[in-house]
Coordinates of C-alpha atoms and ligand atoms in Angstrom, one line a residue:
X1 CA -13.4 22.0 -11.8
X2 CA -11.9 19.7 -9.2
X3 CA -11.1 21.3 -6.0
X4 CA -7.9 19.2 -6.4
X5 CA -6.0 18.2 -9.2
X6 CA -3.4 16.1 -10.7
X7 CA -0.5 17.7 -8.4
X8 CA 1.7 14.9 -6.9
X9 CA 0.9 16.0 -4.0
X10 CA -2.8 17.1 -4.0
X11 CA -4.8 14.0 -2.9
X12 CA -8.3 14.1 -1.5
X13 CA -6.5 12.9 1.4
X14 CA -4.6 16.2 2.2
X15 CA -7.8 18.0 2.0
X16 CA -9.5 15.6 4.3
X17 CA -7.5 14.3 6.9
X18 CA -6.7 15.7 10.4
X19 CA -3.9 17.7 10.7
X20 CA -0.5 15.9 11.2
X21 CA 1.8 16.3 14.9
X22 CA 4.0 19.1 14.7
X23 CA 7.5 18.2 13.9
X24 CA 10.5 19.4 13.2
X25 CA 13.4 18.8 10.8
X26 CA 16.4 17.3 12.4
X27 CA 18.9 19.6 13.4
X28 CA 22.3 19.1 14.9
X29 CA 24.0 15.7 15.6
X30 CA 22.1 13.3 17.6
X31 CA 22.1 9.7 18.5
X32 CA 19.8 6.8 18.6
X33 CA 19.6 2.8 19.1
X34 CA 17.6 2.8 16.2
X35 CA 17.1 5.0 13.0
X36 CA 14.5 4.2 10.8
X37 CA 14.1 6.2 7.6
X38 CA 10.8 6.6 5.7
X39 CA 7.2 8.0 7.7
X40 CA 5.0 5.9 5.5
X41 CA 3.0 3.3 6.7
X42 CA 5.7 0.8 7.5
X43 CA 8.5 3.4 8.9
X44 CA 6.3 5.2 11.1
X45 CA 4.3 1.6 12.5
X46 CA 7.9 0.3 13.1
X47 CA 8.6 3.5 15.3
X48 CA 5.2 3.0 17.3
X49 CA 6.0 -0.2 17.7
X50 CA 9.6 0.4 19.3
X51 CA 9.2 3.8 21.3
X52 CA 6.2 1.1 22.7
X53 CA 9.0 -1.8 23.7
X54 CA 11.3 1.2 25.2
X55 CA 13.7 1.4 22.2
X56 CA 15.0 4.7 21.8
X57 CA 13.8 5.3 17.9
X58 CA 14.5 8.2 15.9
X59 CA 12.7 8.3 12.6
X60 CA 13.7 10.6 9.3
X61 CA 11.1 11.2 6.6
X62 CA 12.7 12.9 3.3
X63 CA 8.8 15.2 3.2
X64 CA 5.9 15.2 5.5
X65 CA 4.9 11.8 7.0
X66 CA 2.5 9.6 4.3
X67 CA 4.1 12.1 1.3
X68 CA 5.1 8.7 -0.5
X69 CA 3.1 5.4 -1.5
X70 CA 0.6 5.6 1.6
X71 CA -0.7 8.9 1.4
X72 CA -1.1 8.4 -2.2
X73 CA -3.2 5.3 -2.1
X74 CA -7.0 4.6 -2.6
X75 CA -6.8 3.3 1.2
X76 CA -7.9 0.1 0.4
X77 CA -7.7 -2.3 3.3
X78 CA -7.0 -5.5 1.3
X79 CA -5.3 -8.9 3.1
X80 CA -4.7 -10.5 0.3
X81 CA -1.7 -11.4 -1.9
X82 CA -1.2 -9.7 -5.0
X83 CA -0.3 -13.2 -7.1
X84 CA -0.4 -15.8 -4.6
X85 CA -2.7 -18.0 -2.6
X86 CA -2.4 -19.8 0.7
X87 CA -0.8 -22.6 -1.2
X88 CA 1.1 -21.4 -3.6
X89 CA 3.1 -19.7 -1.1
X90 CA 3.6 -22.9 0.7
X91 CA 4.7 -24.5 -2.4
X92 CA 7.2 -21.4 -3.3
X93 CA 8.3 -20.7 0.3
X94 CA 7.8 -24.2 1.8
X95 CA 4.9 -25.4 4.8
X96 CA 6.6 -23.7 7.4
X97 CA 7.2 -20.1 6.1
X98 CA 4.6 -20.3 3.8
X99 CA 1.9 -20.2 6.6
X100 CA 3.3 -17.9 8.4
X101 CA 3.3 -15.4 5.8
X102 CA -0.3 -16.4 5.0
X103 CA -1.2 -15.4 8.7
X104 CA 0.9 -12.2 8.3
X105 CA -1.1 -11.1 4.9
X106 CA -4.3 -12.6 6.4
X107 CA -4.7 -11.0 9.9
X108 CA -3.1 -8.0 8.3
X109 CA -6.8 -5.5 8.0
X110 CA -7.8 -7.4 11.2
X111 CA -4.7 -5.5 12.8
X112 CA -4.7 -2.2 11.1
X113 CA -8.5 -1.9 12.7
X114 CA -7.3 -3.0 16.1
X115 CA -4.5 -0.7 16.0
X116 CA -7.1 2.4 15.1
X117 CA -9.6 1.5 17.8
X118 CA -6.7 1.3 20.5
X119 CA -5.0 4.5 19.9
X120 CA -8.6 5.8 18.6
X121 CA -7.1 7.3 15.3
X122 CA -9.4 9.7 13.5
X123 CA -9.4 8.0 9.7
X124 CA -12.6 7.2 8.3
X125 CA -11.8 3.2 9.1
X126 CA -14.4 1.4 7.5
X127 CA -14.7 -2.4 7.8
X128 CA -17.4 -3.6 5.9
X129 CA -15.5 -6.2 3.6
X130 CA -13.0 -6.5 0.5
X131 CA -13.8 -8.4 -3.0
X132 CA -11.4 -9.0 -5.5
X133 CA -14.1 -9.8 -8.3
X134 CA -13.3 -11.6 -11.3
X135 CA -14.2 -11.3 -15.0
X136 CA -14.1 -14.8 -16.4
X137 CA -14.6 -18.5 -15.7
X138 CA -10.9 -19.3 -15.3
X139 CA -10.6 -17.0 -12.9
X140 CA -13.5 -17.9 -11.0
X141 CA -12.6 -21.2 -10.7
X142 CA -8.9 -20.7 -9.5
X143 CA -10.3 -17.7 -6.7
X144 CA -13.2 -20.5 -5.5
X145 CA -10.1 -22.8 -4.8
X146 CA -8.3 -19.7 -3.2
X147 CA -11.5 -18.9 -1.1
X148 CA -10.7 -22.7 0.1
X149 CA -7.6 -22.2 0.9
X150 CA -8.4 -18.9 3.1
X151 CA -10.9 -20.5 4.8
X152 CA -9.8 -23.7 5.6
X153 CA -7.1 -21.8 7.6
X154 CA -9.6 -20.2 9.9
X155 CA -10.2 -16.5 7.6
X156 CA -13.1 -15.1 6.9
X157 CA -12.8 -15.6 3.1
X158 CA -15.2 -16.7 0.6
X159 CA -16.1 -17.1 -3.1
X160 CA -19.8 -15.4 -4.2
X161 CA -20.8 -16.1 -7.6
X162 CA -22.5 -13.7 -10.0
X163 CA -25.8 -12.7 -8.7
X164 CA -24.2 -11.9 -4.8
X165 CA -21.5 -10.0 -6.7
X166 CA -23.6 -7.8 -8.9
X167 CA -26.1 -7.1 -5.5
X168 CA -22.9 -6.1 -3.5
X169 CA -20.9 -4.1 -6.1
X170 CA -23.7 -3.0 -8.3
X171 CA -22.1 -3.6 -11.0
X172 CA -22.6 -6.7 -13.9
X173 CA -19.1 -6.6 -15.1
X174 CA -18.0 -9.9 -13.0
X175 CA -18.5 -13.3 -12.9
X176 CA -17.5 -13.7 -9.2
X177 CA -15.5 -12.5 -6.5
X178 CA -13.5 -13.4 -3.6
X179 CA -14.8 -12.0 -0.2
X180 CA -12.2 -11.0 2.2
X181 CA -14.8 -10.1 5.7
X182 CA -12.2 -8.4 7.6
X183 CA -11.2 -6.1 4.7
X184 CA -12.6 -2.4 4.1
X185 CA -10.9 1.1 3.8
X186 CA -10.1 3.8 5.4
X187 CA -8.2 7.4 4.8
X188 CA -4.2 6.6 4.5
X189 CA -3.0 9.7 5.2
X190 CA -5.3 10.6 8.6
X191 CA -3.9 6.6 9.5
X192 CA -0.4 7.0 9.4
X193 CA -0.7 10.7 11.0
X194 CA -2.7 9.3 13.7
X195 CA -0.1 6.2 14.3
X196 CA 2.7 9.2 14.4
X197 CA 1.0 10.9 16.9
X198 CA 0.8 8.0 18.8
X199 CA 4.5 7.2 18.0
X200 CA 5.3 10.6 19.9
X201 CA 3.6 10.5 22.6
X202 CA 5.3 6.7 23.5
X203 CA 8.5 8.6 23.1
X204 CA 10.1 8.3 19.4
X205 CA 11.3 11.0 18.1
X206 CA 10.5 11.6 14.1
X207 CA 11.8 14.3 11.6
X208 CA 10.2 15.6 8.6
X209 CA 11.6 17.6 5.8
X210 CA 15.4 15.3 6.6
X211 CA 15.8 13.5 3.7
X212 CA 18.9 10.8 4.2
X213 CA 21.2 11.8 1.7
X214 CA 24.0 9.4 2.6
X215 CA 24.2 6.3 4.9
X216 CA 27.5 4.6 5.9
X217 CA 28.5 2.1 8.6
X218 CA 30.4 3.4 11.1
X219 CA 32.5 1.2 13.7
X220 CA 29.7 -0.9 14.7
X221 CA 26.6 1.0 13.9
X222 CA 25.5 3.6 11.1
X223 CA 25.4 7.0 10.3
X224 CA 22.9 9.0 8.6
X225 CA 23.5 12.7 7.2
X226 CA 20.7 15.1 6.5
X227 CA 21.1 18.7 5.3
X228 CA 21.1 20.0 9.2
X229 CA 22.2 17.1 11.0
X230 CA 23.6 13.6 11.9
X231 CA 22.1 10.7 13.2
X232 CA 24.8 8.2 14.4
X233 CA 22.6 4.4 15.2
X234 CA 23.1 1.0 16.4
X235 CA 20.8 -0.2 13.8
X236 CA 18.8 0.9 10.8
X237 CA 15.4 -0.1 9.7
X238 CA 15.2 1.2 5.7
X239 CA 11.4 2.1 5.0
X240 CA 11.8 4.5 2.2
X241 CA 10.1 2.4 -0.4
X242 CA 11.3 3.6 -3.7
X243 CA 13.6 6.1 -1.9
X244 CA 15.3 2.4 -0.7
X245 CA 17.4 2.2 -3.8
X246 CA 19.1 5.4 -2.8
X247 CA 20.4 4.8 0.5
X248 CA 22.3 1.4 -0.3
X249 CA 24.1 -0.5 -3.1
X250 CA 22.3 -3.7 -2.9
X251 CA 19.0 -1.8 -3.0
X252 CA 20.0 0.0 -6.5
X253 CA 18.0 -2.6 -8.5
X254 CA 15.6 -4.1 -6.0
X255 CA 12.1 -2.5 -7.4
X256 CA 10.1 -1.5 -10.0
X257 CA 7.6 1.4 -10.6
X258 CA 4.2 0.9 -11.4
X259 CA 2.6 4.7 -11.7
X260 CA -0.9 4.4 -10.9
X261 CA -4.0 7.5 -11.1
X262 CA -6.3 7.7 -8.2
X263 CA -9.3 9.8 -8.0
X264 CA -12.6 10.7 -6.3
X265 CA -15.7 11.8 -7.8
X266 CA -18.1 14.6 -5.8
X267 CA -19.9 12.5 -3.0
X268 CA -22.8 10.9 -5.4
X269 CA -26.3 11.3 -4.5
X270 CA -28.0 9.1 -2.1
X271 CA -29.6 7.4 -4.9
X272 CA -27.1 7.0 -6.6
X273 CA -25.3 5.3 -3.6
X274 CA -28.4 2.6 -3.9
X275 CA -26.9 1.2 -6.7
X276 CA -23.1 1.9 -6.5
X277 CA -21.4 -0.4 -4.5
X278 CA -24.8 0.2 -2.0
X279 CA -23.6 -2.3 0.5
X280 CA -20.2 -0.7 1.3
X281 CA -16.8 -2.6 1.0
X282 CA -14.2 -2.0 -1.5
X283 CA -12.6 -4.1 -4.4
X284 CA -9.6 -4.5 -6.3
X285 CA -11.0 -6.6 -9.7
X286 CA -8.2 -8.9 -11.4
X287 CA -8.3 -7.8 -14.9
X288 CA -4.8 -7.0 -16.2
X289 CA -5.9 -3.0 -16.6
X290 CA -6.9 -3.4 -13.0
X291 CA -10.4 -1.3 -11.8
X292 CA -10.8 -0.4 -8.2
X293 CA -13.5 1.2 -5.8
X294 CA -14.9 2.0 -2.2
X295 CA -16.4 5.1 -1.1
X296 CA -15.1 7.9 1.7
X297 CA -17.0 9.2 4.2
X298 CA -18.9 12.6 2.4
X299 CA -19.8 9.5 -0.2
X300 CA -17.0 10.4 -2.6
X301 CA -16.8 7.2 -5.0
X302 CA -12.8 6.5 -5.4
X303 CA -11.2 4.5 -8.0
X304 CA -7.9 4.2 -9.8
X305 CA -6.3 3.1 -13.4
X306 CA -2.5 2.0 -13.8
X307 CA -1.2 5.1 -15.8
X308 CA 0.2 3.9 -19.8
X309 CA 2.4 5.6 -22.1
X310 CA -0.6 6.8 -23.9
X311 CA -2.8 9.0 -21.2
X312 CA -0.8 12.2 -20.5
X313 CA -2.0 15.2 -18.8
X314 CA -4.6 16.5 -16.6
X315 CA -7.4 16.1 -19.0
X316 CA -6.8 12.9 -20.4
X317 CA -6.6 11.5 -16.9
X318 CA -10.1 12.9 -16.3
X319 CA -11.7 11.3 -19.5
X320 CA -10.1 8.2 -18.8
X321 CA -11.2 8.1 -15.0
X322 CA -14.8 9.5 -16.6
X323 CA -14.3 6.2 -19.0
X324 CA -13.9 4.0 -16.7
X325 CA -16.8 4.3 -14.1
X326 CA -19.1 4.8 -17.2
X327 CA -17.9 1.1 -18.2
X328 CA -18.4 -0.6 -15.2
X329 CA -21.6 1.2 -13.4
X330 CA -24.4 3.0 -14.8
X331 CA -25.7 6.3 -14.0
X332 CA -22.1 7.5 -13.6
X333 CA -21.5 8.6 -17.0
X334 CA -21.6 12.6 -16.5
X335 CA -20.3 12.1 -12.4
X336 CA -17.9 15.4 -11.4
X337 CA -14.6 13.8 -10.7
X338 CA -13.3 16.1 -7.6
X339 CA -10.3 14.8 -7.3
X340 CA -7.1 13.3 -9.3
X341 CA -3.8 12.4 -8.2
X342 CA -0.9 10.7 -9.4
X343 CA 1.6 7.9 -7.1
X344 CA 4.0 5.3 -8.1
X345 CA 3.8 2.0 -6.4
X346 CA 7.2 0.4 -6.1
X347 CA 7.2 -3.4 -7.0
X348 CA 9.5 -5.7 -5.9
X349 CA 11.0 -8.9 -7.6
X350 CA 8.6 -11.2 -5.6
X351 CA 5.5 -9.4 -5.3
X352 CA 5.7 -10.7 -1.7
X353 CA 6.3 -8.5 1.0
X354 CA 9.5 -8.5 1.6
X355 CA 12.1 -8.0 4.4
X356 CA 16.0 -7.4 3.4
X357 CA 18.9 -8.0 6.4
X358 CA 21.9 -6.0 4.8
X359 CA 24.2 -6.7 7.8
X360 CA 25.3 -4.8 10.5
X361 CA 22.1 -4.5 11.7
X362 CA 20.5 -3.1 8.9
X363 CA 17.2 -4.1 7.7
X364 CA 15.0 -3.0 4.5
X365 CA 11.4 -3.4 4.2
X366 CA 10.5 -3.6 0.8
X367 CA 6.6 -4.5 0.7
X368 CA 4.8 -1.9 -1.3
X369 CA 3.4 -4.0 -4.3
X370 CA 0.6 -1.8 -4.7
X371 CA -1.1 -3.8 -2.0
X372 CA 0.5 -2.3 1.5
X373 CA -1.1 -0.1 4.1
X374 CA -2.1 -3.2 6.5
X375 CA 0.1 -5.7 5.0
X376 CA 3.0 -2.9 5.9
X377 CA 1.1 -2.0 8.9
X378 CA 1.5 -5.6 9.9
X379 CA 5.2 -6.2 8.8
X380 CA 6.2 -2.3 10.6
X381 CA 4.8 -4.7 13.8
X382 CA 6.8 -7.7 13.2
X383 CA 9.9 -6.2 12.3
X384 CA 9.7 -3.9 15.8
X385 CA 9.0 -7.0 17.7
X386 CA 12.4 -8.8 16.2
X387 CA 14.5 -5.8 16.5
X388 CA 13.3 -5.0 20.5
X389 CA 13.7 -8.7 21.0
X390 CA 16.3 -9.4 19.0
X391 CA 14.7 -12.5 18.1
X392 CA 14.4 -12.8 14.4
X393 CA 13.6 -16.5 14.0
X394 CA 9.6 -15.4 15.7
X395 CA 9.7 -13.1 12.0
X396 CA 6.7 -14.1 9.9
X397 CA 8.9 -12.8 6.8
X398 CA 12.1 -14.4 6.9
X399 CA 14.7 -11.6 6.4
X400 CA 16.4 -12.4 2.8
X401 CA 19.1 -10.4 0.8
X402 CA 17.8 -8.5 -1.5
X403 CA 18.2 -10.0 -5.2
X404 CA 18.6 -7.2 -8.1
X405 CA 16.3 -7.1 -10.9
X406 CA 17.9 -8.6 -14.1
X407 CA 18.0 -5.5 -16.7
X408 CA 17.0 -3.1 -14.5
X409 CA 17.0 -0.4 -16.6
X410 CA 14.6 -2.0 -19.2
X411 CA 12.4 -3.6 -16.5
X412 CA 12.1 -0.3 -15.2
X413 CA 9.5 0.6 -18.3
X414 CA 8.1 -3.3 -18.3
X415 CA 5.3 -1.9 -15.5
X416 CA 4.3 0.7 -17.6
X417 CA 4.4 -0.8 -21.1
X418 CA 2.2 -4.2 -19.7
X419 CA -0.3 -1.8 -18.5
X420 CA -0.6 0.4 -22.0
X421 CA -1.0 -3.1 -23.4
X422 CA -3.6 -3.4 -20.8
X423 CA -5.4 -0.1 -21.4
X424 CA -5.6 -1.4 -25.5
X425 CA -7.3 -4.4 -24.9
X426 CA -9.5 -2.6 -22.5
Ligands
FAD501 C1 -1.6 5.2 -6.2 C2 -1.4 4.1 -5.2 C3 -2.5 3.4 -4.7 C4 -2.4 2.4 -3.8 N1 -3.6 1.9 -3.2 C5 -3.4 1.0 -2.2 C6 -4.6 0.5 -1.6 O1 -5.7 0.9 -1.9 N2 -4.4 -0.4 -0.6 C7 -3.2 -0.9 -0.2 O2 -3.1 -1.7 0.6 N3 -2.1 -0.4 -0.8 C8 -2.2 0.5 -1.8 N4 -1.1 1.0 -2.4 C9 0.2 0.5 -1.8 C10 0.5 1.2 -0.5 O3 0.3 2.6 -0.6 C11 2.0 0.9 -0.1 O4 2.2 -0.5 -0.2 C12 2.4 1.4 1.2 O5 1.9 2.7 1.5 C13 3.9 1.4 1.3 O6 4.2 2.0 2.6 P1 5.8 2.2 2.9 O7 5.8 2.8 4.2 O8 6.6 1.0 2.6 O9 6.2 3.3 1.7 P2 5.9 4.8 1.5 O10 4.5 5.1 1.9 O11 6.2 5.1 0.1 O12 6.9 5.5 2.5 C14 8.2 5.7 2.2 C15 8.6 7.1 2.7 O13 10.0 7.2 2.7 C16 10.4 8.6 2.4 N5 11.7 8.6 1.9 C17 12.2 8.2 0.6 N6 13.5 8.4 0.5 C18 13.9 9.0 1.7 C19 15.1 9.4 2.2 N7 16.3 9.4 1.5 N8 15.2 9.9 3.5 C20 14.1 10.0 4.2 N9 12.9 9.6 3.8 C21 12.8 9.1 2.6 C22 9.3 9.0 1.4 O14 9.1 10.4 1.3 C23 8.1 8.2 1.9 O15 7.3 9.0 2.8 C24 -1.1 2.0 -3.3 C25 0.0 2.7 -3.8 C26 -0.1 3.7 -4.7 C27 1.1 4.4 -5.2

């Protein structure tokens, strides 16, 4: 049986990564210049980033830091957009913002490994290269043109064709893939503990266990009520992902969720590893039911499936995760699968990554796509540089309001329904 499995809040991660700082729920009324709600990967980077510039931060995290999106995630280290290309952006966001989201999605994994080596975070960081591989010749074509794009801007980005893709992923299911260099993986939940702990000790203060239950302006800053106490700021940076729609009005319709299963076999024999993704790296493949992989450290292969109306409970999940890595490597057909965990990626109407200014000095990040741990690693950075500077025009994300979802209520099923379509044509 897996040592883990399918509890919401059993990941591999929990049983693998270092323990998290001590903290405490907030207690008592308290004050701060600025309150940011959410310890995932964008919340708690944010608060780094300000206790760093000498803001006095105070962060509130509804569980324990990384319960949400991040510590649920395969820890892919992709900088890549989930539907766009270096010039499609420019052609939806126009030359000038355009690129400088493209540098913000781009030097995104080249960051998050920067950011581990200086504060020497513990988290299995791996960067030995991300492929989004492709299973037909459409798609080839368009992700060569892509790779062009990428590279023409100075990233390490390339197409390999068939034969370089089998040899690296060890698998014949693709045509091609795109090559991001600076990619890899690495454990989300021992990242963001490790950028918390850092967070401390430059002086924020964070809260677990102090969910926001309400959020109102007050005079000319905010307050925030928990069940123990009260958090009276000058400004609030919202990074509570789905938790966002909760806290304010205009968030109510501003995302949809995409529940995705993640799990990790039993670290596979060494020969196995020979001809399993043998060179490393990690992918995301673009077929509609979308197929993913990189191994941990122990050699624990880890891959994911969009969830669908039609696989329910624990033992479904397992055949289908047992399924999948049968279809797309061989020699994996009788694998243990160790672990198996549910998340729900929240996705915006954009799929860009996404900053909201609400007024009043309230900003949201809403960024998770499925596709966030540097990409929100990078926009946590950003946003703390514009809110220490006050200089928002230096954003690479120019701050937006956020624009509801039309039907909401009905879109909220679309996710789900597209990928049991998906998992029939699979
Ligand atoms: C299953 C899965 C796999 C994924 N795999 C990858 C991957 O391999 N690579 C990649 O780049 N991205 C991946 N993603 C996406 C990535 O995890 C997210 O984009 C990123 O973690 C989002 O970070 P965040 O800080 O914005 O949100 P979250 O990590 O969701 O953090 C939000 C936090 O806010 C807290 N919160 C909510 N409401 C409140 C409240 N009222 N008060 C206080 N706190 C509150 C939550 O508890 C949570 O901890 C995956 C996502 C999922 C679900």
């Amino acid at each position: 049986m897996p040592f883990v499995l399918s509890s919401r809040q059993a990941t591999l991660w929990q049983a693998t990564a270092p323990a998290a700082p001590a903290l405490a729920p907030l207690d008592g009324d308290v004050q701060a210049d600025t309150l940011v709600v959410g310890g995932g990967i964008a919340g708690v980077t944010a608060a780094l980033h300000l206790a760093e510039a000498g803001v006095d931060v105070l962060l509130l995290e509804a569980g324990e830091l990384g319960s949400g999106a991040t510590g649920q995630s395969g820890g892919l280290i992709a900088p890549n957009f989930v539907r766009h290309t270096p010039a499609s952006i420019v052609r939806d966001l126009g030359r000038s913002a355009g690129e400088r989201m493209t540098r913000l999605v781009g030097d995104s994994a080249q960051l998050c490994f920067d950011l581990i080596a200086r504060h020497g975070i513990e988290c299995d960081a791996r960067q030995d290269g991300f492929y989004t591989p492709v299973h037909n010749q459409r798609l080839a074509a368009t992700h060569a043109q892509a790779a062009v794009e990428w590279a023409e801007r100075g990233f390490d980005v390339s197409f390999i064709g068939k034969s370089e893709t089998h040899e690296i992923l060890g698998t014949r299911a693709y045509c091609g893939a795109l090559r991001f260099g600076r990619g890899g993986s690495l454990n989300p939940l021992a990242y963001v503990r490790g950028l918390a702990r850092a967070a401390v000790e430059a002086g924020a203060r964070l809260h677990v266990a102090s969910p926001v239950e309400a959020l109102e302006r007050v005079d000319d800053g905010w307050r925030a009520r928990t069940p123990h106490g009260r958090v009276r700021a000058r400004r609030v940076v919202l990074a509570a992902n789905g938790g966002n729609a909760r806290l304010h009005p205009a968030m109510r319709h501003a995302a949809l969720p995409l529940h995705v299963v993640e799990f990790a076999t039993e670290p596979l024999p060494r020969e196995l590893r020979t001809r399993v993704l043998p060179q490393g790296g990690a992918f995301t493949d673009k077929a509609a039911y979308i197929f993913t992989g990189r191994y941990d450290g122990d050699g624990r292969l880890i891959s994911a499936f969009p969830n669908s109306f039609l696989i329910r409970g624990q033992q479904a999940s397992l055949n289908e995760a047992r399924r999948r890595l049968a279809r797309h490597f061989e020699g994996l057909e009788s694998v243990r699968i160790e672990a198996l965990w549910e998340g729900v990626a929240w996705i915006n109407g954009s799929f860009l990554p996404e900053i909201y200014n609400l007024g009043g000095g309230a900003f949201v990040v809403q960024a998770c796509n499925g596709r966030g741990i540097s990409i929100n690693t990078a926009i946590g950075i950003a946003l703390a540089g514009a809110l220490a500077s006050d200089d928002f025009e230096t954003l690479p994300i120019s701050p937006r309001r956020p624009k509801p979802i039309r039907f909401h209520r009905a879109a909220a099923q679309l996710p789900k329904a597209m990928m049991t379509l998906a998992y029939l044509s699979d």
